[in-house]
XYZ file of C-alpha atoms in Angstrom:
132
model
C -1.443 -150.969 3.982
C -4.764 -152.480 5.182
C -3.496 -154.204 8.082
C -1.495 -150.618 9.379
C -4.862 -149.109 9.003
C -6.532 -151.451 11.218
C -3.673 -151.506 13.418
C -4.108 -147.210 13.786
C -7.555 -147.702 13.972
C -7.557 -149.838 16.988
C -4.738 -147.745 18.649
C -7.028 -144.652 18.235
C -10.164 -146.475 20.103
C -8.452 -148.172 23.274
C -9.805 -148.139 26.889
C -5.991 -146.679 27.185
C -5.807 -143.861 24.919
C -9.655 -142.584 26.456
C -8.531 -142.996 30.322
C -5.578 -140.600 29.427
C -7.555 -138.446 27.381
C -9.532 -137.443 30.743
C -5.938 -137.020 31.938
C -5.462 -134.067 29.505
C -8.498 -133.067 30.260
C -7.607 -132.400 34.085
C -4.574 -130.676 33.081
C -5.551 -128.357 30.929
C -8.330 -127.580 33.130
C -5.461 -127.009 36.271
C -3.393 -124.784 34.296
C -6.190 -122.652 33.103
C -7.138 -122.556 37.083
C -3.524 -121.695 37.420
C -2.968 -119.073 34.821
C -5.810 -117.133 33.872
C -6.894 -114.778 36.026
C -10.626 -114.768 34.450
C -11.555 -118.433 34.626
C -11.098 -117.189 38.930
C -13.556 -114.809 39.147
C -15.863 -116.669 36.349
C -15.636 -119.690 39.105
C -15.998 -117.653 42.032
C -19.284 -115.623 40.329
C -20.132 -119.757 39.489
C -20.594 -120.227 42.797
C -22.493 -117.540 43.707
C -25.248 -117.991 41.281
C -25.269 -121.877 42.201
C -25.948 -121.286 45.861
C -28.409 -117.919 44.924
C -30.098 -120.160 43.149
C -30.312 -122.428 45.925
C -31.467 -119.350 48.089
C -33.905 -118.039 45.921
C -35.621 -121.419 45.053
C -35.334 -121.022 41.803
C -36.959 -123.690 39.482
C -35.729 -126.817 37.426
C -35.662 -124.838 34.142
C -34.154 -122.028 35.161
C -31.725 -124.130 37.184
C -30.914 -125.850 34.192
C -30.188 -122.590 32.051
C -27.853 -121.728 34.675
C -25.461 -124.349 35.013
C -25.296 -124.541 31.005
C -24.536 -120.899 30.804
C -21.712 -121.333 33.396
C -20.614 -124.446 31.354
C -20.582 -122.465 27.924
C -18.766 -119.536 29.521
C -16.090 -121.162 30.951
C -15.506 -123.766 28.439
C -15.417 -120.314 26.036
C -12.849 -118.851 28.186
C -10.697 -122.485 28.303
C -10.889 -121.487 24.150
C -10.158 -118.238 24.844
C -7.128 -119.527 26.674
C -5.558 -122.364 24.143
C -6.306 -119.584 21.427
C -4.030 -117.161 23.197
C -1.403 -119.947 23.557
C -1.388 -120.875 20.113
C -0.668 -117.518 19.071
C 2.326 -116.984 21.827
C 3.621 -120.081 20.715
C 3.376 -118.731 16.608
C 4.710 -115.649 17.426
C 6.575 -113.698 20.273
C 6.102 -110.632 17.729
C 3.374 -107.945 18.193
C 1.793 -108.825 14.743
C -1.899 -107.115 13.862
C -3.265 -110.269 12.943
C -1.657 -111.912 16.536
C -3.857 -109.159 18.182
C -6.642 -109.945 16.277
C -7.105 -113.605 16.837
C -6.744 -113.006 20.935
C -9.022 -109.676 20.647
C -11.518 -111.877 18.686
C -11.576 -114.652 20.870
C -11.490 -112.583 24.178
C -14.657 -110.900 22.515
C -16.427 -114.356 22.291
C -15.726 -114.784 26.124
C -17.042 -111.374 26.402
C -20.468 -112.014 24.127
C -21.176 -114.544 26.211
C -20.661 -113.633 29.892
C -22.712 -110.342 28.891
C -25.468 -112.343 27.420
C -25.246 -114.648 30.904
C -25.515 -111.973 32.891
C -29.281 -110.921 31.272
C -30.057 -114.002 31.487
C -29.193 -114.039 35.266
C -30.371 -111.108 35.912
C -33.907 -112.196 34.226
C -34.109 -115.322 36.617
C -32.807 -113.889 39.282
C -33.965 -110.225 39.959
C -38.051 -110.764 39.983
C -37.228 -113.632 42.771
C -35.140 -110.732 44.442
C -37.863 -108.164 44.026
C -40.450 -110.646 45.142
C -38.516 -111.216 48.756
C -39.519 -107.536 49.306
């Protein structure tokens, strides 16, 4: 029993097994790219803020608090998205509680991108004002 341990133990911690996890990794970032519709315009609105911030010269700090917020919102919505999943592969039934667990984590996704956007506007709209 020891040895099998070992033996699992060693199988669970090889340079192998931790290349192909970045594999997964890819993938499930490709279909999410592929299939949901959201993690698009997130990307696209991404972008935007990247090269405003660029633009507007904003500083280290607030640099920083913007590429974490994009992070956390579309990691959320990659969630959001193996949540949703999950419960189609459960259940091809309307259930309540089916409807719950998508509505619940579609809220998260929505917490967050509203809380982003104060924050963005925060950085970004006294830089705006100040250009005129």
């Amino acid at each position: 029993m020891g040895k099998d341990l070992q033996e699992l133990k060693k199988n669970k911690r090889s340079l192998k097994r931790f290349l192909k996890s970045f594999k997964y990794c890819f993938e499930g970032m490709r279909y999410a790219f592929y299939t949901e519709q959201n993690i698009i315009v997130m990307f696209v609105i991404s972008i935007i803020s990247l090269v405003l911030g660029i633009i507007l010269k904003i500083n280290y700090t607030e640099r920083l608090v913007v590429v974490l917020l994009i992070g956390i919102v579309m990691a959320l919505e990659m969630v959001n998205c193996a949540i949703e999943a999950t419960v189609d592969l459960v259940t091809e039934e309307k259930k309540p509680m089916a409807k719950v667990a998508k509505d619940c984590a579609s809220g998260a996704v929505g917490i967050i991108s509203i809380i982003s956007l104060i924050i963005g506007i925060m950085i970004f709209l006294p830089k705006i004002i100040a250009l005129f």
